[in-house]
Coordinates of C-alpha atoms and ligand atoms in Angstrom, one line a residue:
M1 CA 0.0 0.0 0.0
Q2 CA 1.2 3.5 -0.9
Q3 CA 2.4 5.5 2.1
V4 CA 2.0 9.3 2.7
N5 CA 4.2 11.0 5.2
L6 CA 3.1 13.8 7.5
G7 CA 5.1 16.4 9.3
M8 CA 3.5 18.6 12.0
V9 CA 4.4 22.0 13.2
G10 CA 2.9 22.5 16.7
G11 CA 2.7 19.7 19.2
G12 CA 0.4 21.3 21.8
T13 CA -3.2 20.5 22.6
V14 CA -4.5 20.1 19.0
G15 CA -1.2 18.7 17.7
S16 CA -1.0 15.9 20.3
G17 CA -4.7 15.2 19.6
V18 CA -4.0 14.7 16.0
F19 CA -1.0 12.5 16.8
H20 CA -3.1 10.4 19.2
H21 CA -6.1 9.9 17.0
L22 CA -3.9 9.1 14.0
K23 CA -2.4 6.4 16.1
T24 CA -5.8 5.0 17.3
N25 CA -7.6 5.3 13.9
G26 CA -4.6 5.1 11.5
E27 CA -5.5 1.6 10.3
L28 CA -9.1 2.6 9.8
L29 CA -8.0 5.5 7.7
A30 CA -5.7 3.4 5.7
A31 CA -8.4 0.8 5.1
R32 CA -10.8 3.5 3.9
L33 CA -8.4 5.4 1.8
G34 CA -6.1 2.7 0.5
V35 CA -3.1 4.8 1.7
K36 CA -1.0 4.4 4.8
I37 CA -0.5 7.6 6.7
A38 CA 2.7 8.0 8.8
M39 CA 3.7 10.9 11.1
R40 CA 7.4 11.4 10.5
K41 CA 8.3 14.5 12.5
V42 CA 6.7 17.0 14.9
A43 CA 8.2 20.5 15.5
V44 CA 7.5 21.7 19.0
K45 CA 8.2 24.8 21.1
A46 CA 9.6 22.7 23.9
V47 CA 10.1 19.0 24.2
D48 CA 8.7 18.9 27.7
E49 CA 5.7 21.2 27.3
P50 CA 2.6 19.8 28.9
R51 CA 0.3 18.1 26.4
P52 CA -2.8 16.0 26.8
Y53 CA -1.5 13.1 24.7
E54 CA 2.1 11.9 24.5
I55 CA 4.2 12.4 21.4
P56 CA 7.4 10.3 21.2
R57 CA 10.5 12.3 21.8
A58 CA 12.2 10.6 18.9
L59 CA 9.8 12.4 16.5
M60 CA 10.3 15.8 18.0
T61 CA 12.4 18.7 16.7
L62 CA 12.6 22.3 17.8
D63 CA 13.1 23.5 14.2
W64 CA 10.1 23.7 11.9
N65 CA 12.5 23.9 8.9
E66 CA 13.3 20.2 9.5
V67 CA 9.6 19.4 9.0
V68 CA 8.9 21.6 6.0
N69 CA 12.2 20.9 4.1
D70 CA 12.3 17.1 4.7
P71 CA 11.9 15.7 1.2
E72 CA 10.2 12.6 2.6
I73 CA 7.4 14.7 4.2
H74 CA 4.5 15.2 1.7
I75 CA 2.0 17.0 3.9
V76 CA 2.7 19.7 6.4
I77 CA 0.2 20.2 9.3
E78 CA 0.4 23.8 10.6
L79 CA -0.9 24.0 14.2
V80 CA 1.1 26.9 15.6
G81 CA -1.6 29.5 15.4
G82 CA -1.2 33.3 14.9
T83 CA -0.5 35.0 11.6
T84 CA 3.3 35.6 11.6
I85 CA 5.4 32.4 11.9
A86 CA 2.4 30.3 10.8
K87 CA 2.3 32.3 7.5
T88 CA 6.1 31.8 7.0
I89 CA 5.8 28.1 7.5
T90 CA 2.7 27.8 5.3
L91 CA 4.2 29.7 2.5
A92 CA 7.5 27.8 2.7
A93 CA 5.7 24.5 2.4
L94 CA 3.4 25.6 -0.4
K95 CA 6.3 26.9 -2.4
L96 CA 7.8 23.4 -2.2
G97 CA 4.6 22.1 -3.7
K98 CA 3.6 20.4 -0.4
T99 CA 0.0 20.3 0.8
V100 CA -0.6 22.2 4.0
V101 CA -3.4 21.4 6.5
T102 CA -4.1 24.1 8.9
A103 CA -6.5 24.8 11.8
N104 CA -5.6 28.5 11.8
K105 CA -8.7 30.7 11.3
A106 CA -6.7 33.9 11.9
L107 CA -4.2 33.0 9.2
I108 CA -6.8 32.0 6.6
S109 CA -8.9 35.0 7.4
A110 CA -6.0 37.5 7.2
H111 CA -4.0 35.9 4.4
G112 CA -6.2 33.3 2.7
E113 CA -6.4 35.0 -0.6
E114 CA -2.7 35.2 -0.9
L115 CA -2.1 31.7 0.4
F116 CA -4.6 30.1 -2.0
A117 CA -2.9 32.0 -4.9
V118 CA 0.5 30.7 -3.9
A119 CA -0.8 27.2 -3.5
K120 CA -2.3 27.3 -7.0
Q121 CA 0.9 28.7 -8.5
H122 CA 2.9 25.9 -7.0
G123 CA 0.4 23.1 -7.6
A124 CA -0.1 22.6 -3.9
N125 CA -3.2 22.6 -1.8
L126 CA -4.2 24.3 1.4
Y127 CA -6.9 22.6 3.5
Y128 CA -8.5 24.3 6.5
E129 CA -11.5 22.3 7.7
A130 CA -10.4 22.8 11.4
S131 CA -10.3 26.5 11.1
V132 CA -14.1 26.9 11.4
A133 CA -16.4 25.3 14.0
G134 CA -13.9 22.6 15.0
G135 CA -15.4 19.2 14.5
I136 CA -18.3 20.3 12.3
P137 CA -17.3 19.5 8.7
I138 CA -18.8 22.8 7.5
I139 CA -16.1 23.6 5.0
K140 CA -16.6 20.2 3.3
V141 CA -20.4 20.7 3.4
L142 CA -20.1 24.1 1.5
R143 CA -17.3 23.0 -0.8
E144 CA -18.7 19.6 -1.7
G145 CA -22.0 18.7 -0.2
F146 CA -23.7 21.9 -1.4
V147 CA -21.6 22.5 -4.5
G148 CA -24.9 22.5 -6.5
N149 CA -26.6 25.1 -4.3
R150 CA -26.6 28.9 -4.1
I151 CA -26.2 29.6 -0.4
T152 CA -28.9 32.1 0.3
H153 CA -28.6 32.2 4.1
L154 CA -26.0 31.0 6.6
Y155 CA -26.3 31.6 10.3
G156 CA -23.5 30.4 12.6
I157 CA -23.0 30.1 16.4
V158 CA -19.2 29.7 15.9
N159 CA -17.7 30.9 19.2
G160 CA -18.0 28.4 22.0
T161 CA -16.8 30.8 24.6
C162 CA -19.5 33.4 23.9
N163 CA -22.1 30.7 23.7
Y164 CA -21.1 29.2 27.0
I165 CA -21.3 32.7 28.7
L166 CA -24.6 33.5 27.1
T167 CA -26.0 30.1 28.1
R168 CA -25.0 30.5 31.7
M169 CA -26.3 34.1 31.8
K170 CA -29.7 32.7 30.7
L171 CA -29.8 29.7 32.9
E172 CA -28.5 31.5 36.0
G173 CA -29.9 35.0 35.5
S174 CA -26.4 36.3 35.9
D175 CA -24.7 39.4 34.4
F176 CA -21.9 39.3 31.9
G177 CA -18.9 40.4 34.1
P178 CA -19.2 37.7 36.9
T179 CA -20.1 35.0 34.3
L180 CA -17.0 35.8 32.3
K181 CA -14.9 35.7 35.4
D182 CA -16.2 32.3 36.3
A183 CA -15.8 31.0 32.8
Q184 CA -12.1 32.1 33.0
Q185 CA -11.6 30.3 36.3
L186 CA -13.1 27.2 34.8
G187 CA -10.9 27.4 31.7
Y188 CA -13.8 28.1 29.3
A189 CA -12.5 31.6 28.5
E190 CA -9.0 33.0 27.9
A191 CA -7.3 35.3 30.4
N192 CA -7.5 37.9 27.7
P193 CA -11.0 37.3 26.4
S194 CA -11.3 40.0 23.8
L195 CA -10.7 37.8 20.8
D196 CA -13.8 35.8 21.8
V197 CA -16.2 38.2 23.6
D198 CA -15.6 41.1 21.2
G199 CA -16.6 38.9 18.3
F200 CA -13.2 38.8 16.4
D201 CA -12.8 35.0 16.5
A202 CA -16.4 34.6 15.1
E203 CA -15.5 37.3 12.5
H204 CA -12.6 35.3 11.2
K205 CA -14.8 32.2 10.9
I206 CA -17.8 33.8 9.4
G207 CA -15.6 35.6 6.9
I208 CA -14.1 32.3 5.8
L209 CA -17.6 30.7 5.4
A210 CA -18.8 33.7 3.5
S211 CA -15.9 33.6 1.1
L212 CA -16.4 29.9 0.4
A213 CA -20.2 30.2 0.1
H214 CA -20.0 33.2 -2.3
G215 CA -16.9 32.6 -4.3
F216 CA -15.0 35.8 -3.6
W217 CA -12.6 36.6 -0.8
V218 CA -14.4 38.5 2.0
K219 CA -11.9 40.5 3.9
S220 CA -12.0 40.7 7.6
E221 CA -12.6 44.5 7.6
Q222 CA -15.7 43.9 5.5
V223 CA -17.3 41.9 8.2
S224 CA -19.4 44.0 10.6
V225 CA -18.7 42.9 14.2
E226 CA -20.3 43.5 17.6
G227 CA -19.4 41.4 20.6
I228 CA -21.4 40.3 23.6
T229 CA -20.0 42.7 26.3
S230 CA -23.0 45.0 26.3
I231 CA -25.6 42.2 27.0
T232 CA -27.0 42.4 30.5
K233 CA -29.1 40.1 32.6
T234 CA -32.0 42.5 31.9
D235 CA -31.6 41.9 28.2
I236 CA -31.6 38.2 28.6
E237 CA -34.6 38.4 30.9
F238 CA -36.7 40.6 28.6
A239 CA -35.7 38.7 25.4
G240 CA -36.9 35.6 27.3
K241 CA -40.2 37.3 28.1
L242 CA -40.7 38.2 24.5
G243 CA -40.0 34.6 23.4
Y244 CA -36.3 35.0 22.3
T245 CA -32.8 33.8 23.3
I246 CA -29.8 36.0 22.7
K247 CA -27.0 34.4 20.7
L248 CA -23.9 35.7 19.1
L249 CA -24.8 35.0 15.5
G250 CA -22.7 35.1 12.4
V251 CA -25.0 36.1 9.5
V252 CA -24.3 35.7 5.8
K253 CA -27.3 36.5 3.6
I254 CA -27.9 37.4 0.0
V255 CA -29.7 40.7 0.4
A256 CA -29.9 41.8 -3.3
K257 CA -28.5 40.6 -6.6
N258 CA -24.7 40.1 -6.2
S259 CA -24.9 41.7 -2.7
I260 CA -24.3 39.9 0.6
Q261 CA -24.5 40.8 4.2
V262 CA -21.6 39.4 6.3
S263 CA -21.8 40.2 10.0
V264 CA -21.4 39.0 13.6
Y265 CA -23.7 40.5 16.3
P266 CA -25.8 39.5 19.3
T267 CA -29.1 38.5 17.9
L268 CA -32.5 37.7 19.4
V269 CA -33.3 34.2 18.1
P270 CA -36.9 33.0 18.4
N271 CA -37.1 30.3 21.0
T272 CA -39.0 28.2 18.4
H273 CA -35.9 28.2 16.1
V274 CA -33.4 25.3 16.5
L275 CA -30.4 27.7 17.0
A276 CA -32.0 29.0 20.2
S277 CA -31.3 25.5 21.7
V278 CA -27.6 25.3 20.9
N279 CA -26.2 25.7 24.4
H280 CA -22.9 25.8 26.3
V281 CA -19.7 25.4 24.2
F282 CA -21.5 23.8 21.3
N283 CA -21.4 25.4 17.8
A284 CA -24.0 25.2 15.1
V285 CA -24.2 26.4 11.5
F286 CA -27.6 26.7 9.8
V287 CA -27.4 26.8 6.0
R288 CA -30.2 27.4 3.6
G289 CA -29.4 26.4 0.0
D290 CA -31.7 27.2 -2.9
V291 CA -31.8 23.5 -3.8
V292 CA -31.5 21.7 -0.5
G293 CA -33.6 24.1 1.7
D294 CA -32.8 24.4 5.4
T295 CA -30.0 22.3 7.0
L296 CA -28.3 22.3 10.4
F297 CA -24.8 21.2 11.5
Y298 CA -24.1 20.9 15.2
G299 CA -21.0 19.9 17.2
R300 CA -18.1 20.9 19.3
G301 CA -16.3 24.0 17.9
A302 CA -13.0 23.5 19.7
G303 CA -10.9 21.1 21.7
K304 CA -8.2 18.6 21.0
D305 CA -10.5 15.8 19.8
A306 CA -13.1 17.7 17.7
T307 CA -10.3 19.7 16.1
A308 CA -8.3 16.6 15.4
S309 CA -11.3 15.0 13.7
A310 CA -11.3 17.9 11.2
V311 CA -7.6 17.8 10.7
L312 CA -7.8 14.0 10.0
S313 CA -10.4 14.7 7.3
D314 CA -8.1 17.2 5.6
I315 CA -5.2 14.7 5.9
A316 CA -7.4 12.1 4.2
D317 CA -8.2 14.5 1.3
A318 CA -4.6 15.4 0.9
A319 CA -3.6 11.8 1.0
L320 CA -6.1 10.9 -1.7
D321 CA -4.7 13.8 -3.9
L322 CA -1.3 12.1 -3.6
K323 CA -2.7 8.6 -4.2
M324 CA -4.6 9.7 -7.3
G325 CA -1.8 11.9 -8.5
T326 CA -4.2 14.8 -8.7
K327 CA -2.9 18.2 -7.6
C328 CA -6.3 19.5 -6.8
R329 CA -8.9 16.8 -6.5
V330 CA -11.1 19.1 -4.5
A331 CA -9.9 22.7 -4.7
P332 CA -10.1 24.1 -1.2
F333 CA -11.2 27.6 -2.4
V334 CA -12.1 28.7 -5.9
A335 CA -12.8 32.4 -6.6
H336 CA -15.7 32.4 -9.0
E337 CA -17.7 35.6 -8.4
T338 CA -16.3 38.7 -9.8
N339 CA -19.3 41.0 -9.4
A340 CA -20.4 40.2 -5.9
K341 CA -19.8 42.5 -3.0
V342 CA -20.4 42.8 0.7
V343 CA -23.0 45.5 1.5
P344 CA -22.2 48.0 4.3
I345 CA -24.1 47.1 7.5
D346 CA -25.9 50.5 7.3
E347 CA -27.8 49.3 4.2
V348 CA -28.8 46.0 5.8
I349 CA -32.5 45.8 6.9
S350 CA -33.2 44.3 10.4
R351 CA -35.7 44.2 13.2
Y352 CA -34.4 45.5 16.5
Y353 CA -34.6 45.2 20.2
L354 CA -33.8 48.4 22.0
R355 CA -33.2 48.9 25.7
L356 CA -33.2 52.4 27.0
S357 CA -32.5 53.6 30.5
V358 CA -35.0 56.5 31.0
A359 CA -36.5 58.9 33.5
D360 CA -39.9 57.6 34.5
K361 CA -41.9 60.8 33.8
P362 CA -44.6 61.9 31.4
G363 CA -43.6 62.5 27.8
T364 CA -40.5 60.2 27.8
L365 CA -42.1 57.5 25.6
A366 CA -43.5 60.2 23.3
K367 CA -40.1 61.7 22.7
V368 CA -38.5 58.4 21.9
A369 CA -41.5 57.4 19.6
T370 CA -41.3 60.7 17.7
I371 CA -37.6 60.1 16.9
L372 CA -38.3 56.6 15.7
A373 CA -41.4 57.8 13.7
D374 CA -39.4 60.5 12.0
A375 CA -36.8 57.8 11.0
K376 CA -39.7 55.7 9.6
I377 CA -39.0 53.0 12.2
G378 CA -42.2 51.3 13.3
I379 CA -42.6 50.1 17.0
A380 CA -43.8 46.6 17.3
S381 CA -44.1 46.4 21.1
V382 CA -43.0 48.3 24.3
I383 CA -42.3 47.1 27.8
Q384 CA -41.6 49.3 30.8
P385 CA -41.5 47.1 33.8
E386 CA -42.9 48.5 37.1
G387 CA -41.2 48.3 40.4
H388 CA -37.8 49.7 39.5
E389 CA -36.3 52.0 42.0
G390 CA -33.9 54.9 41.5
D391 CA -33.8 57.6 38.9
S392 CA -34.2 55.5 35.8
V393 CA -36.2 52.6 34.5
P394 CA -35.6 50.2 31.6
L395 CA -37.7 50.9 28.5
I396 CA -37.7 48.0 26.0
L397 CA -38.9 48.4 22.5
M398 CA -39.2 45.9 19.6
T399 CA -39.3 47.5 16.2
H400 CA -40.3 46.5 12.7
D401 CA -37.8 46.3 9.8
A402 CA -35.6 49.3 9.2
P403 CA -32.1 49.9 7.7
N404 CA -29.2 49.7 10.2
G405 CA -28.1 53.2 9.1
A406 CA -31.5 54.7 10.0
M407 CA -31.5 53.0 13.3
K408 CA -28.0 54.1 14.1
K409 CA -29.0 57.7 13.4
A410 CA -32.2 57.5 15.5
L411 CA -30.3 55.9 18.4
A412 CA -27.7 58.8 18.3
E413 CA -30.6 61.2 18.7
I414 CA -32.4 59.2 21.3
G415 CA -29.1 59.0 23.3
Q416 CA -29.0 62.8 23.3
L417 CA -32.4 63.2 25.0
P418 CA -32.1 64.5 28.6
V419 CA -34.6 61.8 29.7
V420 CA -32.3 59.0 28.4
K421 CA -29.8 58.3 31.2
A422 CA -27.4 55.8 29.5
P423 CA -26.3 55.0 26.0
P424 CA -29.0 53.1 24.3
V425 CA -28.5 49.3 23.8
M426 CA -29.6 47.8 20.5
F427 CA -29.6 44.2 19.3
R428 CA -31.0 42.8 16.0
V429 CA -33.9 40.4 15.9
E430 CA -33.7 37.5 13.4
T431 CA -36.8 36.0 11.9
F432 CA -35.1 33.5 9.7
A433 CA -37.6 34.3 6.9
Ligands
HSE1 N1 -12.0 30.5 21.1 C1 -12.8 29.7 20.2 C2 -14.2 29.5 20.8 C3 -12.3 28.3 20.0 O1 -14.4 29.9 21.9 O2 -15.0 29.0 20.0 C4 -11.3 28.3 18.9 O3 -11.8 28.6 17.7

């Protein structure tokens, strides 16, 4: 049986997971693919760094060049993370015509267009299944399973940290700050949580999915991003009373011919929709294709085992390329839309949930309603709960559809009203229509 040799750069949590599962399921893979897969070398930061599964010392090197430049290594697995050294390693391997498998969403998001071009130029391939939603094979779904579909809508819960925090806030009636702190203590959130809670990790992933689904490279700066830090227990409570659950949702939608929305923001999801039930660290991607209709993919978005599963699937694709002698059996990314564009968020139409902190005195609601009426934004419902003490009370409004730009302008005006005591809070409401 033909043998394909792997070299891995990065032997930490995910790297050791890949090594371990290759060992346990290597024979199964070989039987399924008709190719033997052997790990030849692993470049690590330190031989003795703690790792969940063991990697034999004999395979380790401290120099990634020894992996990339070894002529016996056919496939390079990049698991170092970040966008600097990871880019150097990836480019070096691609330029040698070697296939690279990566789990690095930041790298693909920032440099994907360039890396795919270099891969093509050198007859190499760049596989990235593990970069989005860990164990959910969503890249393969879009690239292969739905190749005959136009993807009209894609909604993703793709950040496990945010989903964990929002789930606990809902279940415990707690506020964001203490829940984040607890999540950090339990190891569910990083010491520096910004990448997750400010929405940037989800932005990388949603940008990659949008690029693949729509056939042109969506740059990170084209993705409109809002994180979860302004969500309070009051929002979760009132969203609940109105029949919604708040999720950090990546949204990719065709909004007009050749125009797509690509965004990440906290969204009120109707409790009747399946995405409202995706809890804790789980990820889910809901895809609507013009042929297939509605579909849902659910699973763990991170962790040594789920991520290793995605890496193994890329290794299998790369091994089959080598077995068949095809340079590009399944092209990982093909730019095919030249006219399409991402529309600015201001032009996107949404429904909204607004929370204002207002003075409880006559005329307050009228002033707010006048500004919304002048902006042609219709109010669908209003709640002002009784029993609040102090100078201000929450005023919750649900609106009908309006452009984001009009809402932004109206909120700026509302925020200036003397009766409004704190900056207005706004989240979108998704109907999944
Ligand atoms: N930090 C990510 C998350 C996992 O919380 O989902 C890696 O993509």
